[in-house]
Tab-separated table of C-alpha atoms in Angstrom:
chain	number	residue	atom	x	y	z
A	228	MET	CA	-156.385	13.013	12.195
A	229	PHE	CA	-156.706	9.603	13.864
A	230	GLU	CA	-153.452	8.491	12.204
A	231	LEU	CA	-152.013	7.344	15.523
A	232	PHE	CA	-154.997	5.039	16.068
A	233	GLU	CA	-155.298	3.502	12.608
A	234	PRO	CA	-152.964	0.562	13.436
A	235	PHE	CA	-155.336	-0.470	16.227
A	236	GLN	CA	-158.887	0.388	15.052
A	237	ASN	CA	-158.484	1.078	11.346
A	238	SER	CA	-162.101	1.116	10.176
A	239	LEU	CA	-163.271	3.330	13.049
A	240	ALA	CA	-160.422	5.776	12.465
A	241	SER	CA	-161.307	6.025	8.769
A	242	GLN	CA	-165.032	6.372	9.481
A	243	MET	CA	-164.643	9.195	12.000
A	244	ARG	CA	-162.095	11.027	9.879
A	245	SER	CA	-164.456	10.962	6.918
A	246	GLN	CA	-167.401	12.198	8.961
A	247	ILE	CA	-165.474	15.085	10.535
A	248	GLN	CA	-164.033	16.170	7.192
A	249	SER	CA	-167.483	16.112	5.582
A	250	GLY	CA	-169.125	17.938	8.490
A	251	THR	CA	-171.441	15.005	9.267
A	252	PHE	CA	-169.986	14.003	12.635
A	253	SER	CA	-172.771	13.701	15.192
A	254	GLN	CA	-173.010	15.806	18.338
A	255	VAL	CA	-174.147	12.750	20.301
A	256	ASN	CA	-172.117	9.550	19.969
A	257	LEU	CA	-172.075	6.180	21.695
A	258	PHE	CA	-168.811	4.245	21.768
A	259	GLY	CA	-169.713	0.672	22.654
A	260	GLY	CA	-167.438	-2.293	23.136
A	261	PRO	CA	-165.253	-4.093	25.641
A	262	ARG	CA	-162.902	-2.347	28.012
A	263	TYR	CA	-159.428	-1.478	26.749
A	264	SER	CA	-160.604	-1.227	23.140
A	265	LEU	CA	-159.542	2.472	22.983
A	266	ARG	CA	-163.007	3.986	23.327
A	267	MET	CA	-161.784	6.799	25.612
A	268	SER	CA	-158.751	7.404	23.400
A	269	PHE	CA	-160.979	7.831	20.345
A	270	ALA	CA	-163.321	10.177	22.189
A	271	LEU	CA	-160.399	12.378	23.230
A	272	GLU	CA	-158.909	12.298	19.735
A	273	ALA	CA	-162.248	13.298	18.183
A	274	ALA	CA	-162.462	16.192	20.637
A	275	ARG	CA	-158.910	17.263	19.794
A	276	VAL	CA	-159.575	17.161	16.065
A	277	LEU	CA	-162.825	19.114	16.363
A	278	SER	CA	-161.053	21.803	18.430
A	279	CYS	CA	-157.886	21.976	16.317
A	280	SER	CA	-157.214	25.117	14.275
A	281	GLU	CA	-155.126	23.072	11.795
A	282	GLN	CA	-157.795	20.563	10.679
A	283	GLY	CA	-156.670	18.007	13.221
A	284	ARG	CA	-153.354	17.149	11.612
A	285	VAL	CA	-151.194	14.636	13.439
A	286	HIS	CA	-148.582	16.093	15.828
A	287	CYS	CA	-150.226	19.503	15.521
A	288	ASN	CA	-148.729	22.142	17.823
A	289	CYS	CA	-151.565	24.670	17.851
A	290	GLU	CA	-152.649	26.036	21.222
A	291	SER	CA	-155.642	23.724	21.464
A	292	CYS	CA	-153.671	20.585	20.604
A	293	ARG	CA	-150.968	21.484	23.109
A	294	LYS	CA	-153.632	21.589	25.807
A	295	PHE	CA	-155.154	18.310	24.645
A	296	ALA	CA	-151.729	16.652	24.843
A	297	THR	CA	-151.943	16.880	28.636
A	298	LEU	CA	-155.748	17.193	28.934
A	299	SER	CA	-155.493	20.707	30.323
A	300	ASP	CA	-158.164	22.126	28.013
A	301	PRO	CA	-161.050	23.546	30.101
A	302	SER	CA	-163.575	22.671	27.392
A	303	VAL	CA	-163.417	18.940	28.251
A	304	LEU	CA	-165.460	17.343	31.021
A	305	ILE	CA	-165.163	13.644	31.850
A	306	VAL	CA	-167.182	11.468	34.191
A	307	SER	CA	-165.209	8.241	34.103
A	308	GLN	CA	-166.034	4.941	35.811
A	309	ARG	CA	-162.948	2.753	35.437
A	310	ASP	CA	-160.038	1.209	37.280
A	311	HIS	CA	-158.058	4.437	37.440
A	312	LYS	CA	-155.585	3.118	39.984
A	313	SER	CA	-154.298	0.271	37.805
A	314	MET	CA	-153.909	2.525	34.779
A	315	ILE	CA	-152.208	5.341	36.694
A	316	GLU	CA	-149.880	3.003	38.586
A	317	THR	CA	-148.875	1.388	35.285
A	318	HIS	CA	-148.065	4.803	33.819
A	319	LEU	CA	-146.178	5.808	36.970
A	320	ALA	CA	-144.022	2.693	36.611
A	321	ALA	CA	-143.461	3.407	32.904
A	322	PHE	CA	-142.478	7.006	33.659
A	323	GLY	CA	-139.997	5.878	36.288
A	324	ARG	CA	-138.544	3.296	33.908
A	325	LEU	CA	-138.502	5.223	30.605
A	326	ASN	CA	-138.363	8.832	31.816
A	327	ASN	CA	-139.111	10.271	28.369
A	328	ASP	CA	-141.631	12.678	26.863
A	329	PHE	CA	-143.997	9.875	25.830
A	330	SER	CA	-144.203	8.339	29.304
A	331	ARG	CA	-144.558	11.761	30.952
A	332	LYS	CA	-147.495	12.820	28.778
A	333	ALA	CA	-149.139	9.401	29.093
A	334	LEU	CA	-148.895	9.644	32.880
A	335	ILE	CA	-150.340	13.164	33.002
A	336	ARG	CA	-153.244	12.228	30.705
A	337	SER	CA	-154.114	9.081	32.689
A	338	ILE	CA	-154.282	11.074	35.922
A	339	ARG	CA	-156.234	13.957	34.420
A	340	ILE	CA	-158.918	11.572	33.142
A	341	MET	CA	-159.620	10.834	36.794
A	342	LEU	CA	-159.162	14.447	37.943
A	343	LEU	CA	-161.732	15.755	35.459
A	344	GLN	CA	-164.372	14.191	37.686
A	345	TYR	CA	-163.499	17.087	39.987
A	346	HIS	CA	-164.129	19.638	37.253
A	347	PRO	CA	-164.991	23.127	38.598
A	348	SER	CA	-168.534	22.687	37.288
A	349	PHE	CA	-169.058	19.875	39.824
A	350	SER	CA	-169.283	21.868	43.026
A	351	PRO	CA	-168.605	19.781	46.172
A	352	ALA	CA	-171.768	19.223	48.189
A	353	THR	CA	-170.286	17.911	51.454
A	354	PRO	CA	-167.166	18.564	53.578
A	355	SER	CA	-165.746	15.179	52.540
A	356	GLN	CA	-166.224	16.024	48.872
A	357	ASN	CA	-164.610	19.386	49.480
A	358	SER	CA	-161.502	17.657	50.789
A	359	LEU	CA	-161.393	15.493	47.652
A	360	TYR	CA	-161.594	18.581	45.452
A	361	ASP	CA	-158.688	20.028	47.421
A	362	ALA	CA	-156.735	16.804	46.922
A	363	ALA	CA	-157.499	16.842	43.188
A	364	SER	CA	-156.354	20.463	42.971
A	365	ALA	CA	-153.082	19.585	44.723
A	366	VAL	CA	-152.452	16.705	42.314
A	367	ASN	CA	-153.215	18.967	39.367
A	368	GLU	CA	-150.646	21.480	40.603
A	369	LEU	CA	-148.076	18.699	40.679
A	370	LEU	CA	-148.946	17.747	37.090
A	371	ILE	CA	-148.565	21.349	35.946
A	372	SER	CA	-145.135	21.503	37.546
A	373	LEU	CA	-144.130	18.139	36.054
A	374	SER	CA	-145.218	19.221	32.568
A	375	GLN	CA	-142.981	22.294	32.857
A	376	GLU	CA	-139.913	20.359	33.953
A	377	GLY	CA	-137.034	19.858	31.578
A	378	GLU	CA	-135.033	16.660	31.267
A	379	LEU	CA	-135.077	14.635	34.472
A	380	SER	CA	-132.507	12.255	35.892
A	381	PRO	CA	-133.699	8.759	36.879
A	382	LYS	CA	-133.496	9.788	40.540
A	383	GLU	CA	-135.596	12.911	39.891
A	384	ALA	CA	-138.181	10.947	37.907
A	385	LYS	CA	-138.529	8.457	40.768
A	386	LYS	CA	-138.960	11.311	43.235
A	387	TRP	CA	-141.735	12.794	41.077
A	388	ALA	CA	-143.458	9.401	40.781
A	389	ASP	CA	-143.311	8.841	44.554
A	390	GLU	CA	-144.722	12.304	45.309
A	391	ILE	CA	-147.573	11.925	42.825
A	392	ARG	CA	-148.391	8.425	44.087
A	393	SER	CA	-148.570	9.692	47.657
A	394	SER	CA	-150.864	12.569	46.690
A	395	LEU	CA	-153.292	10.197	44.940
A	396	LYS	CA	-154.131	7.939	47.903
A	397	ASN	CA	-157.359	9.658	48.958
A	398	LEU	CA	-158.539	9.958	45.356
A	399	TYR	CA	-157.904	6.259	44.766
A	400	ALA	CA	-160.049	5.390	47.774
A	401	ALA	CA	-162.838	7.721	46.647
A	402	ASN	CA	-162.768	6.280	43.134
A	403	ARG	CA	-163.493	2.815	44.504
A	404	ARG	CA	-166.708	4.186	46.018
A	405	ASN	CA	-167.871	5.971	42.849
A	406	THR	CA	-169.720	3.430	40.727
A	407	THR	CA	-172.444	5.349	38.893
A	408	ILE	CA	-173.089	8.669	37.199
A	409	THR	CA	-175.307	10.616	39.591
A	410	ILE	CA	-178.230	12.951	38.972
A	411	GLY	CA	-176.166	15.725	40.553
A	412	GLN	CA	-173.389	15.241	38.008
A	413	VAL	CA	-175.841	15.232	35.102
A	414	ARG	CA	-177.432	18.463	36.354
A	415	ALA	CA	-173.984	20.034	36.678
A	416	VAL	CA	-173.205	19.005	33.095
A	417	ASP	CA	-176.494	20.539	31.942
A	418	GLU	CA	-175.686	23.823	33.666
A	419	TRP	CA	-172.152	23.824	32.259
A	420	VAL	CA	-173.103	23.226	28.625
A	421	ASN	CA	-175.779	25.920	28.728
A	422	ARG	CA	-173.540	28.684	30.029
A	423	THR	CA	-172.913	31.488	27.576
A	424	SER	CA	-169.489	32.404	28.971
A	425	MET	CA	-167.742	29.695	26.948
A	426	GLY	CA	-167.896	31.951	23.903
A	427	SER	CA	-167.348	30.251	20.575
A	428	HIS	CA	-165.303	27.362	21.997
A	429	LYS	CA	-166.545	23.829	21.450
A	430	ARG	CA	-167.372	21.774	24.525
A	431	PHE	CA	-166.953	18.038	25.014
A	432	ILE	CA	-168.622	15.797	27.565
A	433	ILE	CA	-167.410	12.209	27.950
A	434	LEU	CA	-169.594	9.969	30.124
A	435	GLU	CA	-168.265	6.488	30.785
A	436	ALA	CA	-170.195	3.391	31.961
A	437	MET	CA	-173.507	4.785	30.761
A	438	GLU	CA	-175.287	1.504	31.499
A	439	GLN	CA	-174.730	2.080	35.228
A	440	THR	CA	-176.608	5.383	35.487
A	441	ASN	CA	-179.756	5.434	37.610
A	442	VAL	CA	-183.224	6.309	36.310
A	443	SER	CA	-183.161	9.949	37.432
A	444	ALA	CA	-179.749	10.567	35.856
A	445	ARG	CA	-180.784	8.880	32.597
A	446	ASN	CA	-183.984	10.917	32.293
A	447	SER	CA	-182.132	14.149	32.984
A	448	LEU	CA	-179.444	13.246	30.449
A	449	LEU	CA	-182.062	12.411	27.837
A	450	LYS	CA	-183.282	16.011	27.817
A	451	MET	CA	-179.785	17.255	26.986
A	452	LEU	CA	-179.272	14.717	24.235
A	453	GLU	CA	-182.543	15.580	22.504
A	454	GLU	CA	-181.342	19.079	21.589
A	455	PRO	CA	-177.669	19.531	22.470
A	456	PRO	CA	-176.443	23.153	22.402
A	457	GLU	CA	-174.472	24.280	19.381
A	458	ASP	CA	-170.802	23.225	19.360
A	459	THR	CA	-171.393	20.783	22.208
A	460	TYR	CA	-170.442	17.142	21.713
A	461	PHE	CA	-171.382	14.160	23.860
A	462	PHE	CA	-169.439	10.898	23.917
A	463	LEU	CA	-171.205	8.121	25.795
A	464	ILE	CA	-168.971	5.135	26.550
A	465	SER	CA	-170.487	1.788	27.426
A	466	GLU	CA	-169.376	-1.801	27.770
A	467	PHE	CA	-172.989	-2.977	27.493
A	468	PRO	CA	-174.867	-0.555	25.189
A	469	ASN	CA	-177.980	-2.736	25.090
A	470	ARG	CA	-178.550	-2.001	28.776
A	471	ILE	CA	-179.026	1.693	28.005
A	472	MET	CA	-182.613	2.874	27.730
A	473	SER	CA	-183.969	2.830	24.173
A	474	THR	CA	-184.910	6.514	24.204
A	475	ILE	CA	-181.235	7.406	24.661
A	476	LEU	CA	-180.096	4.872	22.070
A	477	SER	CA	-182.441	6.419	19.525
A	478	ARG	CA	-180.625	9.759	19.840
A	479	VAL	CA	-177.031	8.618	19.424
A	480	ARG	CA	-174.788	7.575	16.573
A	481	ARG	CA	-173.356	4.224	17.556
A	482	TYR	CA	-169.814	3.009	17.013
A	483	VAL	CA	-168.845	-0.576	17.813
A	484	PHE	CA	-165.298	-1.082	19.095
A	485	PRO	CA	-164.051	-4.652	18.641
A	486	PRO	CA	-161.535	-6.063	21.148
A	487	LEU	CA	-157.856	-5.699	20.310
A	488	GLY	CA	-156.088	-8.872	19.203
A	489	THR	CA	-152.788	-10.061	20.659
A	490	GLU	CA	-150.725	-8.713	17.742
A	491	THR	CA	-152.491	-5.351	17.933
A	492	VAL	CA	-151.824	-5.191	21.671
A	493	ALA	CA	-148.135	-5.874	21.019
A	494	ARG	CA	-147.991	-2.974	18.536
A	495	TYR	CA	-149.797	-0.680	20.965
A	496	LEU	CA	-147.278	-1.473	23.710
A	497	GLU	CA	-144.170	-0.920	21.560
A	498	PRO	CA	-143.516	2.580	22.999
A	499	TYR	CA	-143.269	0.987	26.446
A	500	TYR	CA	-140.347	-1.241	25.314
A	501	LEU	CA	-141.757	-4.268	27.102
A	502	HIS	CA	-139.981	-7.250	25.605
A	503	ASP	CA	-139.975	-9.385	28.738
A	504	LYS	CA	-143.354	-11.002	28.086
A	505	GLN	CA	-146.322	-11.078	25.735
A	506	TYR	CA	-149.591	-9.592	26.916
A	507	GLU	CA	-152.822	-11.116	25.679
A	508	SER	CA	-154.742	-7.897	26.304
A	509	LEU	CA	-154.342	-4.327	27.453
A	510	GLU	CA	-156.357	-5.313	30.502
A	511	GLN	CA	-153.646	-7.758	31.515
A	512	PHE	CA	-150.989	-5.086	30.942
A	513	TYR	CA	-152.749	-2.518	33.123
A	514	LEU	CA	-153.916	-4.871	35.876
A	515	GLU	CA	-150.484	-6.400	36.307
A	516	GLY	CA	-148.881	-2.965	36.007
A	517	GLY	CA	-151.184	-1.801	38.790
A	518	GLY	CA	-149.942	-4.573	41.051
A	519	MET	CA	-152.642	-7.221	40.654
A	520	ASP	CA	-151.528	-10.860	40.724
A	521	LEU	CA	-153.812	-12.299	38.044
A	522	GLU	CA	-152.643	-15.878	38.549
A	523	LYS	CA	-153.388	-15.668	42.259
A	524	ASN	CA	-156.875	-14.395	41.492
A	525	ARG	CA	-157.485	-17.221	39.056
A	526	GLN	CA	-156.424	-19.623	41.811
A	527	ILE	CA	-158.906	-17.969	44.178
A	528	ALA	CA	-161.670	-18.386	41.602
A	529	GLY	CA	-160.622	-22.024	41.216
A	530	MET	CA	-160.837	-22.612	44.975
A	531	LEU	CA	-164.326	-21.137	45.056
A	532	TYR	CA	-165.434	-23.167	42.056
A	533	SER	CA	-164.027	-26.443	43.426
A	534	SER	CA	-165.785	-25.840	46.737
A	535	VAL	CA	-169.118	-25.066	45.070
A	536	GLN	CA	-168.823	-27.888	42.544
A	537	SER	CA	-167.902	-30.492	45.184
A	538	ARG	CA	-170.289	-29.036	47.794
A	539	HIS	CA	-167.548	-29.087	50.410
A	540	TYR	CA	-167.302	-25.871	52.409
A	541	LEU	CA	-163.967	-24.129	52.724
A	542	SER	CA	-162.681	-23.906	56.277
A	543	LEU	CA	-163.370	-20.596	57.970
A	544	ILE	CA	-159.635	-19.837	58.071
A	545	ASP	CA	-159.191	-20.569	54.345
A	546	LEU	CA	-162.260	-18.538	53.417
A	547	GLN	CA	-161.196	-15.532	55.472
A	548	GLN	CA	-157.694	-15.651	53.977
A	549	LEU	CA	-159.187	-15.863	50.497
A	550	LEU	CA	-161.449	-12.875	51.172
A	551	ALA	CA	-158.549	-10.894	52.651
A	552	ASN	CA	-156.503	-11.478	49.488
A	553	VAL	CA	-159.362	-10.276	47.286
A	554	GLU	CA	-159.826	-7.195	49.454
A	555	GLU	CA	-156.106	-6.390	49.439
A	556	MET	CA	-155.903	-6.568	45.636
A	557	ASP	CA	-159.347	-4.998	45.126
A	558	SER	CA	-160.004	-7.828	42.692
A	559	TYR	CA	-163.643	-8.694	43.449
A	560	GLU	CA	-164.759	-8.138	39.854
A	561	TYR	CA	-161.838	-10.038	38.326
A	562	VAL	CA	-162.441	-13.068	40.590
A	563	LEU	CA	-166.106	-13.149	39.574
A	564	ARG	CA	-165.186	-13.016	35.894
A	565	ALA	CA	-162.657	-15.840	36.362
A	566	PHE	CA	-165.334	-17.862	38.153
A	567	LEU	CA	-167.737	-17.364	35.222
A	568	ASP	CA	-164.982	-18.532	32.847
A	569	LEU	CA	-164.695	-21.732	34.874
A	570	LEU	CA	-168.450	-22.252	34.602
A	571	THR	CA	-168.188	-21.911	30.826
A	572	VAL	CA	-165.406	-24.507	30.654
A	573	ALA	CA	-167.378	-26.866	32.898
A	574	LEU	CA	-170.401	-26.564	30.617
A	575	GLU	CA	-168.312	-27.288	27.532
A	576	GLU	CA	-166.754	-30.311	29.218
A	577	ARG	CA	-170.144	-31.386	30.612
A	578	THR	CA	-168.850	-31.635	34.176
A	579	LEU	CA	-171.634	-29.341	35.406
A	580	SER	CA	-175.321	-29.407	34.591
A	581	ALA	CA	-176.702	-26.575	32.480
A	582	ASP	CA	-179.330	-25.821	35.112
A	583	LEU	CA	-176.823	-25.432	37.959
A	584	ALA	CA	-174.454	-23.427	35.782
A	585	TYR	CA	-177.287	-21.050	34.913
A	586	ARG	CA	-178.301	-20.603	38.542
A	587	LEU	CA	-174.717	-20.002	39.648
A	588	SER	CA	-174.011	-17.519	36.867
A	589	SER	CA	-177.239	-15.671	37.712
A	590	LEU	CA	-176.138	-15.391	41.345
A	591	VAL	CA	-172.735	-14.049	40.282
A	592	ASN	CA	-174.166	-11.489	37.860
A	593	ASN	CA	-176.804	-10.328	40.322
A	594	SER	CA	-174.236	-9.993	43.090
A	595	PHE	CA	-171.970	-7.858	40.933
A	596	SER	CA	-174.841	-5.680	39.705
A	597	GLU	CA	-176.115	-5.115	43.231
A	598	GLY	CA	-172.629	-4.338	44.450
A	599	GLN	CA	-172.246	-1.623	41.829
A	600	LEU	CA	-175.736	-0.232	42.280
A	601	TYR	CA	-175.574	-0.001	46.065
A	602	ASN	CA	-171.812	0.585	46.318
A	603	GLN	CA	-171.293	-2.386	48.619
A	604	ASN	CA	-168.038	-3.725	50.026
A	605	GLY	CA	-166.483	-6.326	47.696
A	606	ARG	CA	-165.285	-8.591	50.502
A	607	LEU	CA	-168.714	-8.771	52.133
A	608	MET	CA	-170.393	-9.265	48.770
A	609	LEU	CA	-168.099	-12.156	47.870
A	610	GLU	CA	-168.600	-13.831	51.255
A	611	ALA	CA	-172.378	-13.597	50.954
A	612	LEU	CA	-172.232	-14.802	47.346
A	613	TYR	CA	-170.145	-17.821	48.324
A	614	TYR	CA	-172.672	-19.009	50.899
A	615	ARG	CA	-175.575	-18.447	48.501
A	616	MET	CA	-173.809	-20.521	45.823
A	617	MET	CA	-173.134	-23.307	48.328
A	618	GLU	CA	-176.872	-23.500	49.024
A	619	GLU	CA	-177.689	-24.113	45.346
A	620	ARG	CA	-178.505	-27.715	44.613
């Protein structure tokens, strides 16, 4: 158990293995740390091991582990807030290029992480949601068929990738609008875990971006975490654990996931046979694989910073082109992070006063938080943010 993850997060793999073997693994766990540090992968591996009839041995072929290989086990429920499109598109490209069992399973798992947000326990409440559930069901049928296929020719693999990509368009768009775990989802989870029809099977709930939940959802979740039903395991995933309410933190066992170093990233990417360049992070690998031009976004952040720092407004044409590029790449968050990096460098080089840097960074952080909380359009948010920063003196 956890052998496949030891090269990347050795101490965490050893710790969780020891706790599961000794029967001391908690029912409520918080995996904190930066994105792309394998928090979701560890949660899914822990669930597989706990469900396995062969003590979680590596490459186990029991019925449960076969289902976990493609995330088709009905005992797993995931509410995931992440950049699904970049990750799925990267796996689609890898499947088309490699066309092997590894790339096929990786593709199916990456898509099912998103599809599990349309778990049968989450009944659609509106006609638009109903259409999304239908779209998710259609994609799932494609994945079932793909998993049953034998060896594919390169032409057949490309055809599969194109068909899956086409079927995901509406779900991609909906995912961009889903930024928080809702009270409705938490109530559905509560109803699901308290059903008696699951029999003796263990159940696993993975909730990502816990720091973004609203007050009602957090309070409802707290009640479940206080006394979780037998054989029910919660995995809370958070990039900023300290933003989670203290009453929830007091009921979890915390695990801290450090970021992966460059050498570790290279080892992780070995199955993808990518020898054309070195990736500094998994984030870079997935964002570029999903079609984002990171250098172009850094240039956009640089244009914004130069304008704000010099107090010279961009022309309306240049600003609108800049905003259109950000909207096309859906890179609002990445541009803001690159802008904050430039503020840090300016502070270190003393080319910007500490007071102005603080006020600008506060505007950026508040803009991003409000955008997530109220699900606002990234282009409009960035335009408004730009003019607010230009007014700072």
